[in-house]
Coordinates of C-alpha atoms in Angstrom, one line a residue:
A23 CA 13.1 32.3 70.9
L24 CA 12.5 33.2 74.6
G25 CA 14.8 32.9 77.6
K26 CA 13.4 32.2 81.0
T27 CA 15.0 30.9 84.2
V28 CA 13.0 28.2 85.9
E29 CA 13.9 26.9 89.4
I30 CA 12.5 23.5 90.4
E31 CA 13.0 22.0 93.9
P32 CA 14.0 18.3 94.1
H33 CA 11.1 15.9 93.8
K34 CA 8.7 18.8 92.9
A35 CA 6.9 19.6 89.7
K36 CA 6.3 22.9 88.1
R37 CA 4.0 23.7 85.2
I38 CA 5.1 26.0 82.4
D39 CA 2.7 27.5 79.8
E40 CA 4.4 28.8 76.7
Y41 CA 2.7 31.3 74.4
T42 CA 3.9 30.8 70.8
G43 CA 1.9 33.1 68.6
I44 CA -1.5 34.0 67.2
V45 CA -2.8 34.0 63.6
S46 CA -4.9 36.9 62.6
G47 CA -6.5 38.2 59.4
K48 CA -4.8 40.7 57.2
G49 CA -5.7 44.3 58.1
D50 CA -6.4 43.8 61.8
V51 CA -5.7 47.0 63.8
T52 CA -3.9 47.0 67.1
E53 CA -7.0 47.4 69.2
L54 CA -8.7 44.4 67.5
F55 CA -5.5 42.3 68.0
L56 CA -5.3 43.1 71.7
E57 CA -9.0 42.3 72.1
K58 CA -8.5 38.9 70.5
F59 CA -5.3 38.2 72.5
S60 CA -6.9 39.3 75.8
A61 CA -9.8 36.9 75.2
F62 CA -7.4 34.1 74.4
A63 CA -5.2 34.8 77.5
E64 CA -8.2 35.0 79.8
K65 CA -9.7 31.7 78.5
Y66 CA -6.4 29.8 78.8
S67 CA -4.9 31.2 81.9
S68 CA -6.5 28.3 83.7
S69 CA -4.6 25.1 83.5
Q70 CA -7.9 23.2 83.5
A71 CA -8.9 25.0 80.2
L72 CA -5.6 24.0 78.6
D73 CA -6.1 20.4 79.7
E74 CA -9.6 20.3 78.3
A75 CA -8.5 21.8 75.0
F76 CA -5.6 19.3 74.8
G77 CA -8.0 16.5 75.6
K78 CA -10.3 17.5 72.8
M79 CA -7.4 17.7 70.4
K80 CA -6.3 14.2 71.3
E81 CA -9.8 12.9 70.8
F82 CA -10.0 14.5 67.4
Y83 CA -6.7 13.1 66.3
S84 CA -7.5 9.6 67.6
A85 CA -10.7 9.6 65.5
Y86 CA -8.9 11.2 62.5
S87 CA -6.0 8.7 62.4
S88 CA -8.3 5.7 62.7
Y89 CA -8.6 5.2 58.9
I90 CA -5.6 2.9 58.6
K91 CA -4.0 0.9 61.3
I92 CA -1.2 -1.3 60.0
S93 CA 0.8 -4.2 61.5
T94 CA 3.9 -5.4 59.6
G95 CA 6.1 -6.5 62.5
D96 CA 8.4 -3.5 61.9
T97 CA 7.7 -1.4 65.0
L98 CA 9.2 1.9 63.7
F99 CA 7.3 1.6 60.3
D100 CA 4.0 0.7 62.0
S101 CA 4.3 3.5 64.5
Y102 CA 5.2 6.0 61.8
I103 CA 2.3 5.0 59.5
N104 CA -0.3 4.8 62.2
N105 CA 0.6 7.9 64.2
N106 CA 3.1 10.4 62.7
L107 CA 2.2 10.3 59.0
P108 CA -1.5 11.1 59.5
F109 CA -0.6 14.0 61.8
Q110 CA 1.6 15.6 59.1
V111 CA -1.1 15.1 56.5
L112 CA -3.6 16.7 58.9
Y113 CA -1.2 19.6 59.5
Q114 CA -0.7 20.2 55.8
S115 CA -4.4 20.1 55.1
F116 CA -4.9 23.2 57.3
G117 CA -1.5 24.8 57.5
S118 CA -0.2 27.6 55.3
F119 CA 3.2 28.1 53.7
A120 CA 3.1 31.6 55.2
W121 CA 4.0 30.4 58.7
T122 CA 6.6 27.8 57.8
Q123 CA 8.6 28.6 54.7
K124 CA 8.4 31.7 52.5
S125 CA 6.5 34.2 54.5
A126 CA 4.7 35.8 51.5
R127 CA 3.4 32.6 50.0
E128 CA 0.0 31.6 51.1
I129 CA -1.7 28.2 50.7
G130 CA -2.3 27.5 47.0
F131 CA -4.3 25.6 44.5
R132 CA -1.9 22.7 43.9
E133 CA -1.9 22.1 47.7
I134 CA -5.3 20.3 47.1
Q135 CA -3.1 17.3 46.7
D136 CA -3.0 17.1 50.5
I137 CA -6.7 16.5 50.4
Y138 CA -6.1 13.5 48.2
A139 CA -4.8 11.8 51.4
S140 CA -6.6 13.6 54.2
L141 CA -10.2 13.1 52.9
Y142 CA -10.0 9.4 53.8
Y143 CA -9.1 10.2 57.4
M144 CA -11.9 12.8 57.6
N145 CA -14.4 10.3 56.3
A146 CA -13.1 7.7 58.7
M147 CA -14.0 9.9 61.7
G148 CA -17.5 10.4 60.3
N149 CA -16.8 13.9 58.9
K150 CA -17.0 13.6 55.2
T151 CA -18.7 17.1 55.3
L152 CA -15.4 18.6 56.3
A153 CA -13.7 17.1 53.3
R154 CA -16.5 18.4 51.0
K155 CA -16.2 21.9 52.5
L156 CA -12.4 21.9 52.0
I157 CA -12.6 20.8 48.4
S158 CA -15.3 23.6 47.9
K159 CA -12.7 26.2 48.9
W160 CA -10.6 25.2 45.9
V161 CA -13.6 25.0 43.6
Q162 CA -14.4 28.7 44.3
N163 CA -10.9 29.6 43.2
V164 CA -11.5 28.5 39.6
Y165 CA -12.3 31.3 37.1
R166 CA -15.2 31.0 34.6
A167 CA -12.7 30.2 31.8
G168 CA -11.2 27.3 33.8
Y169 CA -7.9 28.6 35.1
A170 CA -7.3 29.0 38.9
N171 CA -5.8 31.2 41.5
H172 CA -2.3 29.9 42.1
N173 CA -2.2 31.2 45.7
F174 CA -5.1 32.0 47.9
F175 CA -6.1 32.2 51.6
F176 CA -7.2 35.6 52.7
S177 CA -7.8 36.6 49.1
G178 CA -7.2 35.2 45.7
K179 CA -4.2 36.2 43.7
E180 CA -1.9 35.1 40.9
A181 CA -4.7 34.1 38.6
G182 CA -3.7 31.5 36.0
F183 CA 0.1 31.8 36.8
C184 CA 0.8 28.0 36.8
S185 CA -0.8 25.7 34.3
D186 CA -1.1 22.7 36.6
D187 CA -3.3 24.3 39.2
S188 CA -6.8 23.6 38.1
L189 CA -5.9 20.2 36.7
W190 CA -5.5 18.8 40.3
L191 CA -9.2 19.5 41.1
T192 CA -10.8 16.6 39.3
Q193 CA -8.6 14.0 41.1
A194 CA -9.8 15.5 44.5
V195 CA -13.4 15.4 43.5
Y196 CA -13.1 11.9 42.0
R197 CA -11.5 10.5 45.2
Y198 CA -14.2 12.1 47.3
V199 CA -17.1 10.9 45.3
M200 CA -15.8 7.3 44.9
L201 CA -15.1 7.1 48.6
T202 CA -18.4 8.6 49.8
G203 CA -20.8 8.0 47.0
D204 CA -21.9 11.6 47.2
T205 CA -22.7 12.2 43.5
E206 CA -24.9 15.2 44.6
F207 CA -21.7 17.1 45.1
L208 CA -21.3 17.3 41.4
D209 CA -24.6 19.3 41.1
A210 CA -23.8 21.7 44.0
K211 CA -23.4 25.3 42.9
F212 CA -20.3 27.4 43.7
K213 CA -19.2 30.9 43.0
T214 CA -16.6 31.5 40.4
A215 CA -13.2 33.1 41.3
E216 CA -14.3 36.4 39.7
N217 CA -17.5 36.2 41.7
D218 CA -19.7 36.8 38.6
G219 CA -22.2 34.1 39.5
E220 CA -22.5 30.4 40.3
R221 CA -22.3 27.1 38.4
P222 CA -22.5 23.4 39.3
L223 CA -19.3 21.7 40.3
F224 CA -19.3 19.4 37.2
E225 CA -19.5 22.5 35.0
T226 CA -16.5 23.9 36.8
I227 CA -14.6 20.6 36.1
K228 CA -15.6 20.9 32.4
A229 CA -14.3 24.4 32.3
T230 CA -10.9 23.3 33.6
L231 CA -10.8 20.6 30.9
D232 CA -11.7 23.0 28.1
Y233 CA -9.2 25.6 29.2
S234 CA -6.3 23.1 29.5
G235 CA -7.3 20.9 26.7
K236 CA -8.7 23.2 24.0
I237 CA -7.7 26.8 24.6
S238 CA -4.5 27.1 26.5
V239 CA -2.6 24.7 24.3
G240 CA 0.5 24.8 22.1
R241 CA 1.0 23.9 18.5
H242 CA 1.0 20.1 19.4
G243 CA -2.3 20.4 21.3
L244 CA -0.8 19.9 24.8
P245 CA -1.3 22.4 27.7
V246 CA 1.2 25.3 27.7
I247 CA 3.5 25.7 30.7
D248 CA 2.8 29.3 31.7
R249 CA 5.1 30.4 34.5
G250 CA 5.4 26.8 35.8
D251 CA 3.7 23.5 35.8
W252 CA 4.2 22.1 39.3
N253 CA 7.9 22.8 39.0
D254 CA 7.8 26.5 39.3
A255 CA 11.5 26.8 38.2
L256 CA 10.7 25.1 34.9
K257 CA 9.9 28.4 33.2
L258 CA 10.6 28.1 29.5
D259 CA 8.8 31.2 28.2
D260 CA 10.0 34.6 29.2
N261 CA 6.9 36.1 27.6
W262 CA 4.4 33.9 29.4
L263 CA 0.9 35.3 30.2
D264 CA -1.3 34.9 33.3
G265 CA -4.8 33.6 32.9
N266 CA -6.4 37.1 32.8
A267 CA -4.0 38.5 30.1
K268 CA -4.3 35.3 28.1
M269 CA -8.1 35.4 28.0
E270 CA -8.0 39.1 26.9
L271 CA -5.7 38.1 24.0
Y272 CA -8.0 35.1 23.3
K273 CA -11.1 37.3 23.2
K274 CA -9.4 39.6 20.7
Q275 CA -8.3 36.6 18.6
L276 CA -11.9 35.3 18.4
E277 CA -13.2 38.7 17.4
E278 CA -10.7 39.1 14.6
S279 CA -10.8 35.5 13.3
G280 CA -14.5 34.7 13.7
E281 CA -13.5 31.4 15.4
E282 CA -15.8 29.9 18.0
Y283 CA -15.0 29.7 21.7
G284 CA -12.9 26.5 22.2
A285 CA -10.5 27.2 19.3
P286 CA -6.8 27.1 20.5
L287 CA -5.0 30.3 21.5
K288 CA -2.4 31.1 18.8
S289 CA 1.1 31.4 20.4
D290 CA 4.6 30.0 20.4
F291 CA 4.4 29.1 24.1
C292 CA 6.1 25.8 25.3
E293 CA 3.9 22.8 26.2
S294 CA 4.0 20.8 29.4
V295 CA 4.0 17.0 28.9
M296 CA 3.5 16.5 32.6
N297 CA 0.4 18.6 32.4
A298 CA -0.8 16.6 29.4
F299 CA -0.6 13.5 31.6
L300 CA -2.5 15.4 34.4
L301 CA -5.1 16.3 31.8
K302 CA -5.4 12.7 30.6
I303 CA -6.2 11.6 34.2
A304 CA -8.7 14.5 34.6
Y305 CA -10.4 13.4 31.4
D306 CA -10.6 9.7 32.5
E307 CA -11.9 10.5 36.0
A308 CA -14.3 13.2 34.8
A309 CA -15.7 10.7 32.3
E310 CA -16.2 8.2 35.1
L311 CA -17.9 10.9 37.3
A312 CA -20.2 11.7 34.3
K313 CA -21.2 8.1 33.9
I314 CA -22.2 7.5 37.5
S315 CA -24.1 10.8 37.7
G316 CA -26.1 10.2 34.5
R317 CA -24.2 12.5 32.2
E318 CA -23.8 10.0 29.4
K319 CA -23.3 12.6 26.6
D320 CA -20.6 14.3 28.6
A321 CA -18.9 11.0 29.3
A322 CA -18.8 10.1 25.6
E323 CA -17.3 13.4 24.6
I324 CA -14.7 13.4 27.4
E325 CA -13.7 9.8 26.5
K326 CA -13.1 10.9 22.9
R327 CA -10.9 13.8 24.0
S328 CA -8.9 11.5 26.3
K329 CA -8.2 9.1 23.4
D330 CA -7.2 12.0 21.2
L331 CA -4.8 13.3 23.8
A332 CA -3.2 9.9 24.3
E333 CA -2.5 9.7 20.6
K334 CA -0.9 13.2 20.6
L335 CA 1.3 12.2 23.5
Q336 CA 2.6 9.2 21.7
K337 CA 3.1 11.1 18.5
H338 CA 4.8 14.2 19.9
A339 CA 6.1 13.5 23.4
W340 CA 7.7 10.0 23.2
K341 CA 11.4 10.4 22.3
K342 CA 12.9 6.9 21.9
D343 CA 14.1 6.4 25.5
F344 CA 11.8 8.7 27.5
F345 CA 8.8 10.9 27.4
A346 CA 9.9 14.5 27.0
R347 CA 9.3 16.9 29.9
A348 CA 8.2 19.7 27.7
L349 CA 7.9 20.6 24.0
I350 CA 9.7 23.9 23.1
N351 CA 8.1 26.0 20.4
H352 CA 10.6 28.8 19.9
G353 CA 14.3 29.2 19.6
D354 CA 16.9 26.5 18.8
F355 CA 15.4 23.5 20.7
E356 CA 12.5 21.2 20.0
Y357 CA 12.0 19.5 23.4
L358 CA 13.4 19.1 26.9
G359 CA 13.8 15.8 28.7
A360 CA 15.0 12.9 26.6
A361 CA 18.0 11.8 24.5
G362 CA 19.1 14.4 21.9
D363 CA 17.4 17.4 23.5
G364 CA 20.7 19.3 23.4
L365 CA 20.3 20.7 26.9
S366 CA 22.3 18.3 29.0
T367 CA 25.4 19.7 30.7
D368 CA 26.7 16.2 31.7
K369 CA 28.9 14.6 29.1
N370 CA 27.6 11.2 30.2
H371 CA 24.1 12.1 29.2
D372 CA 22.9 12.6 25.7
G373 CA 19.9 14.5 27.0
A374 CA 18.4 15.8 30.2
Y375 CA 15.9 13.5 32.0
F376 CA 13.1 14.5 34.3
L377 CA 11.5 12.1 36.9
N378 CA 8.0 13.5 36.6
S379 CA 7.8 12.3 32.9
Y380 CA 8.3 8.8 34.1
S381 CA 5.9 9.1 37.0
W382 CA 3.0 10.7 35.2
A383 CA 3.3 8.6 32.1
L384 CA 2.6 5.6 34.3
L385 CA 0.0 7.2 36.6
S386 CA -2.0 8.3 33.5
E387 CA -1.5 4.9 31.9
C388 CA -0.2 6.5 28.7
A389 CA 3.0 4.6 28.5
T390 CA 3.0 1.2 26.7
E391 CA 4.6 -1.8 28.5
E392 CA 7.6 -1.5 26.1
E393 CA 8.0 2.2 26.9
T394 CA 7.7 1.5 30.6
A395 CA 10.5 -1.0 30.4
I396 CA 12.7 1.5 28.5
M397 CA 11.9 4.4 30.9
L398 CA 12.6 2.2 33.9
K399 CA 16.1 1.4 32.5
T400 CA 16.7 5.1 31.9
V401 CA 15.6 6.0 35.4
K402 CA 18.0 3.5 36.9
E403 CA 20.9 4.6 34.8
H404 CA 20.5 8.4 34.9
L405 CA 18.2 9.5 37.7
M406 CA 18.9 7.1 40.7
T407 CA 21.4 8.1 43.4
K408 CA 22.1 6.5 46.8
Y409 CA 19.7 9.1 48.3
G410 CA 16.9 8.3 45.9
P411 CA 15.9 9.5 42.4
V412 CA 16.8 13.1 41.5
L413 CA 14.2 15.4 40.0
C414 CA 16.3 15.9 36.9
T415 CA 19.8 15.3 35.5
P416 CA 22.1 18.3 34.9
C417 CA 20.9 20.6 32.2
D418 CA 21.0 24.3 31.2
L419 CA 17.5 25.7 31.0
E420 CA 19.0 29.2 30.8
K421 CA 19.6 28.5 27.1
V422 CA 15.8 28.6 26.7
A423 CA 14.6 31.2 29.3
S424 CA 15.8 33.3 32.2
R425 CA 15.4 32.7 36.0
T426 CA 15.0 28.9 35.7
A427 CA 16.1 26.2 38.1
T428 CA 19.6 26.1 36.7
G429 CA 19.9 29.9 37.1
L430 CA 18.5 30.0 40.6
Y431 CA 20.0 27.0 42.4
F432 CA 23.3 25.0 42.5
H433 CA 23.0 21.5 41.0
G434 CA 21.7 19.1 43.6
D435 CA 19.6 21.7 45.3
R436 CA 15.8 21.8 45.1
E437 CA 14.4 21.7 41.5
N438 CA 17.9 21.6 40.1
G439 CA 18.7 18.0 40.5
G440 CA 17.7 17.6 44.2
V441 CA 16.0 14.5 45.4
F442 CA 12.6 16.2 45.6
K443 CA 10.8 13.8 48.0
H444 CA 7.3 14.9 46.8
A445 CA 8.2 13.8 43.2
A446 CA 10.0 10.7 44.5
M447 CA 6.8 9.6 46.2
M448 CA 4.9 10.2 42.9
A449 CA 7.4 7.9 41.2
A450 CA 7.0 5.2 43.9
T451 CA 3.2 5.3 43.7
A452 CA 3.3 5.2 39.9
S453 CA 5.8 2.2 40.0
L454 CA 3.6 0.2 42.4
K455 CA 0.4 1.0 40.4
C456 CA 2.1 -0.1 37.1
A457 CA 3.6 -3.2 38.6
K458 CA 0.1 -4.6 39.2
K459 CA -0.9 -4.2 35.6
V460 CA 2.0 -5.0 33.3
K461 CA 2.0 -8.5 31.8
D462 CA 5.8 -9.1 32.1
E463 CA 6.3 -10.4 35.7
N464 CA 10.0 -9.5 35.6
L465 CA 9.2 -5.9 34.7
A466 CA 6.6 -5.9 37.5
R467 CA 9.2 -7.1 40.0
E468 CA 11.6 -4.4 38.9
L469 CA 9.0 -1.7 39.2
S470 CA 8.1 -2.9 42.7
S471 CA 11.7 -3.1 43.7
L472 CA 12.3 0.5 42.5
A473 CA 9.2 1.7 44.5
Y474 CA 10.4 0.2 47.7
S475 CA 13.9 1.5 47.4
I476 CA 12.5 5.0 46.9
I477 CA 10.2 4.7 49.9
E478 CA 13.1 3.4 52.1
N479 CA 15.0 6.6 51.3
V480 CA 12.1 8.9 52.1
L481 CA 10.8 7.3 55.4
P482 CA 11.9 10.1 57.9
F483 CA 12.9 7.7 60.7
R484 CA 15.7 6.4 58.5
T485 CA 17.5 9.7 59.4
L486 CA 18.2 8.1 62.8
D487 CA 20.7 5.8 61.0
N488 CA 23.1 8.7 60.3
P489 CA 21.5 11.8 61.9
F490 CA 24.5 14.2 61.7
I491 CA 24.7 13.8 57.9
T492 CA 21.1 13.3 56.8
K493 CA 19.6 15.6 59.5
G494 CA 15.8 16.1 59.4
N495 CA 13.1 15.2 61.9
P496 CA 12.6 11.4 62.3
R497 CA 8.8 11.9 62.7
F498 CA 8.2 14.2 59.7
C499 CA 8.9 14.2 56.0
T500 CA 11.0 17.1 54.8
Q501 CA 10.7 18.6 51.3
Y502 CA 13.9 17.3 49.6
T503 CA 17.3 15.8 50.0
N504 CA 20.3 17.5 48.6
S505 CA 21.7 14.9 46.1
E506 CA 25.3 16.1 46.7
T507 CA 25.3 16.0 50.5
G508 CA 22.4 13.7 51.5
E509 CA 21.1 16.4 53.9
S510 CA 17.3 16.5 54.4
V511 CA 16.2 20.1 53.7
G512 CA 13.0 22.0 53.8
P513 CA 9.9 22.5 56.0
M514 CA 7.6 19.7 57.3
L515 CA 4.9 21.3 55.2
S516 CA 5.6 19.4 52.0
G517 CA 3.6 17.3 49.6
T518 CA 6.0 14.4 50.5
A519 CA 3.8 13.2 53.3
S520 CA 0.6 13.2 51.3
W521 CA 2.2 11.3 48.4
L522 CA 3.9 8.9 50.8
T523 CA 0.4 8.2 52.2
L524 CA -0.9 7.5 48.7
A525 CA 2.1 5.2 48.2
V526 CA 1.1 3.3 51.4
F527 CA -2.5 3.1 50.1
E528 CA -1.0 1.6 46.9
I529 CA 1.1 -0.9 48.9
L530 CA -2.1 -2.0 50.6
G531 CA -3.9 -2.0 47.3
I532 CA -6.9 0.1 48.4
N533 CA -9.1 1.4 45.6
Y534 CA -12.6 2.8 45.7
T535 CA -14.9 2.5 42.7
A536 CA -18.7 2.9 42.1
D537 CA -19.0 -0.9 42.8
G538 CA -17.3 -0.9 46.2
I539 CA -13.7 -1.3 47.5
T540 CA -11.1 -3.5 45.8
L541 CA -7.9 -4.6 47.4
S542 CA -4.7 -5.4 45.4
P543 CA -1.8 -5.4 47.9
M544 CA 1.8 -5.5 46.8
L545 CA 4.1 -6.4 49.6
P546 CA 7.9 -6.3 49.7
E547 CA 9.5 -9.5 48.5
N548 CA 10.9 -10.4 51.9
S549 CA 7.5 -9.9 53.5
E550 CA 5.2 -12.9 54.2
K551 CA 2.4 -11.3 56.1
I552 CA 0.7 -8.0 56.8
S553 CA -2.5 -7.1 58.5
Y554 CA -4.3 -3.8 58.6
S555 CA -7.7 -2.3 59.2
I556 CA -9.6 0.2 57.1
K557 CA -12.3 2.3 58.6
N558 CA -14.9 3.7 56.3
G559 CA -18.2 3.6 58.1
A560 CA -17.7 -0.1 58.7
T561 CA -14.3 -1.5 59.8
Y562 CA -12.6 -4.0 57.5
N563 CA -9.9 -6.2 59.1
V564 CA -7.6 -7.3 56.3
S565 CA -5.0 -10.1 56.5
V566 CA -2.6 -10.7 53.6
T567 CA -0.3 -13.7 53.3
K568 CA 2.2 -14.8 50.7
K569 CA 5.5 -16.7 50.3
K570 CA 8.8 -14.9 50.3
G571 CA 9.5 -13.4 46.9
F572 CA 7.5 -11.3 44.4
A573 CA 3.8 -11.8 44.4
R574 CA 0.8 -9.8 43.1
V575 CA -3.0 -10.2 42.8
G576 CA -3.8 -12.5 39.9
E577 CA -5.8 -15.5 38.8
N578 CA -4.5 -17.7 41.7
T579 CA -5.3 -15.1 44.4
K580 CA -7.8 -16.3 47.0
F581 CA -10.2 -13.8 48.6
L582 CA -12.4 -14.4 51.6
F583 CA -15.0 -12.0 52.8
D584 CA -16.5 -12.9 56.2
S585 CA -15.3 -16.5 55.6
E586 CA -17.1 -16.6 52.2
A587 CA -15.2 -16.8 48.8
S588 CA -15.1 -13.4 47.1
N589 CA -14.1 -12.0 43.7
G590 CA -12.1 -9.2 45.3
V591 CA -14.7 -6.5 45.2
F592 CA -16.1 -5.8 48.6
P593 CA -19.3 -3.9 49.4
L594 CA -19.1 -0.6 51.3
F595 CA -21.2 -1.0 54.5
K596 CA -22.1 1.8 56.8
D597 CA -21.2 0.0 60.1
G598 CA -20.1 -3.2 61.7
E599 CA -16.8 -5.2 61.4
H600 CA -15.9 -7.4 58.5
D601 CA -12.9 -9.7 57.9
I602 CA -11.1 -10.0 54.6
V603 CA -8.4 -12.7 54.0
I604 CA -6.2 -12.5 50.9
E605 CA -3.8 -15.2 49.9
L606 CA -1.4 -14.2 47.1

């Protein structure tokens, strides 16, 4: 952006300080900006001050990235996982879209997914308080009724615009509590988004479950889409309502009908099957949090609702060869996202297919083993390309509503059939998780193979193989790949990095429960050995060995913990080093 001539004599050195920019709150007047900048310039005009600040930053990052250190024998992979990937997760946990992509868009509620990955690193550096404080920022953006601000940073806005937002909260809280054992967090009180008082965190979680599971539901009992449901361009209702407008209508409905609070809002809005899967996970994890914090009555009620939701998904959302992406409650179509939906624009497809239906059916454990096998076949036949799985097959959403993905983008771009790397990593993580649980070993092998092929396409240093075509930065994940050209597109601020991190955790098999840490690694078939360390108070040095070919944890797996036989559940110690040996 700036041009400057610099003359350097032979065998001499010259130091160059470059000022890039300053972040300031909205509404700052010129005098205040100059005052801040003057203080900044005065402090860092000394090269010593810059060196000290840089040194502190390196110390911070060294501690932050200490959670996982992996050794596979693949130098590029190890370097990327140990150094570059944690940095991108760190950046995303504190960065805002405002400075990297869309200018007007600020950090939003669904970006809490970045905390899913970064909280482990924060805890490893002895700073679980930081993770708790960050999650608390999201908690305070949930309204009393249970919907959330879609975007917020300097101030909240877009209340209840997207139906997925508040459903991501429980997963963040669950991961934090299981990692740290900090059940007191559930009783901590936080302001509501409308700032009309405080309530305990667990009550906020219950409000999100009530809103998405009881009130803001369609005629089949699944959450409505609103303006979007993670995929902002999947808008199927032109007359959608934000959270505030919806609750005003709901209040009027209760007054006129005499129904009690918790009755469903009457509407013809479309329902999001993906959000139903998210709700299922929220139910299951909230029930577990209730159990370990002594809320047995809540746990029993939430478990009952989880079972009921699973039955509704099987009855209404499974469509012979795939779970639908959405149920349509108006117009000429009944559903979107499986054979016979009538919305495909490709003569080779009897219906449109959406990757997230596969991923979240598996992540929520709603799909049966038979359904998983059928969906896997469909994914391979209809969604896979040489660049990875596309977000969706060609379809015409403009038949249902206006300004949708198919009306905004060319096919192959972004949400309209692009290889959305964020969603691809969800699919990889889901496939690995499911591969560890299905009974059919051939199906497990296929799921594992699919996961690794997806990961290979997303690893950013693979762009070095053909940089003029694929483009992108070899150190950082970009947002998506154009499925027509293979070009990596989008900013480095993308959920891809966080979900790639979660996929790596799934490869290593790391899972925290109320009983301790369990390890269920699933290595590539051509791999025979991997070692890694996990830092969580204590440091656990893990060595995994297997023969070439497919292998997973099972009855014949041998676990050693500090040279003693183990059942595969390892206690969480606060300090010291411990050795774990796993023979698959």
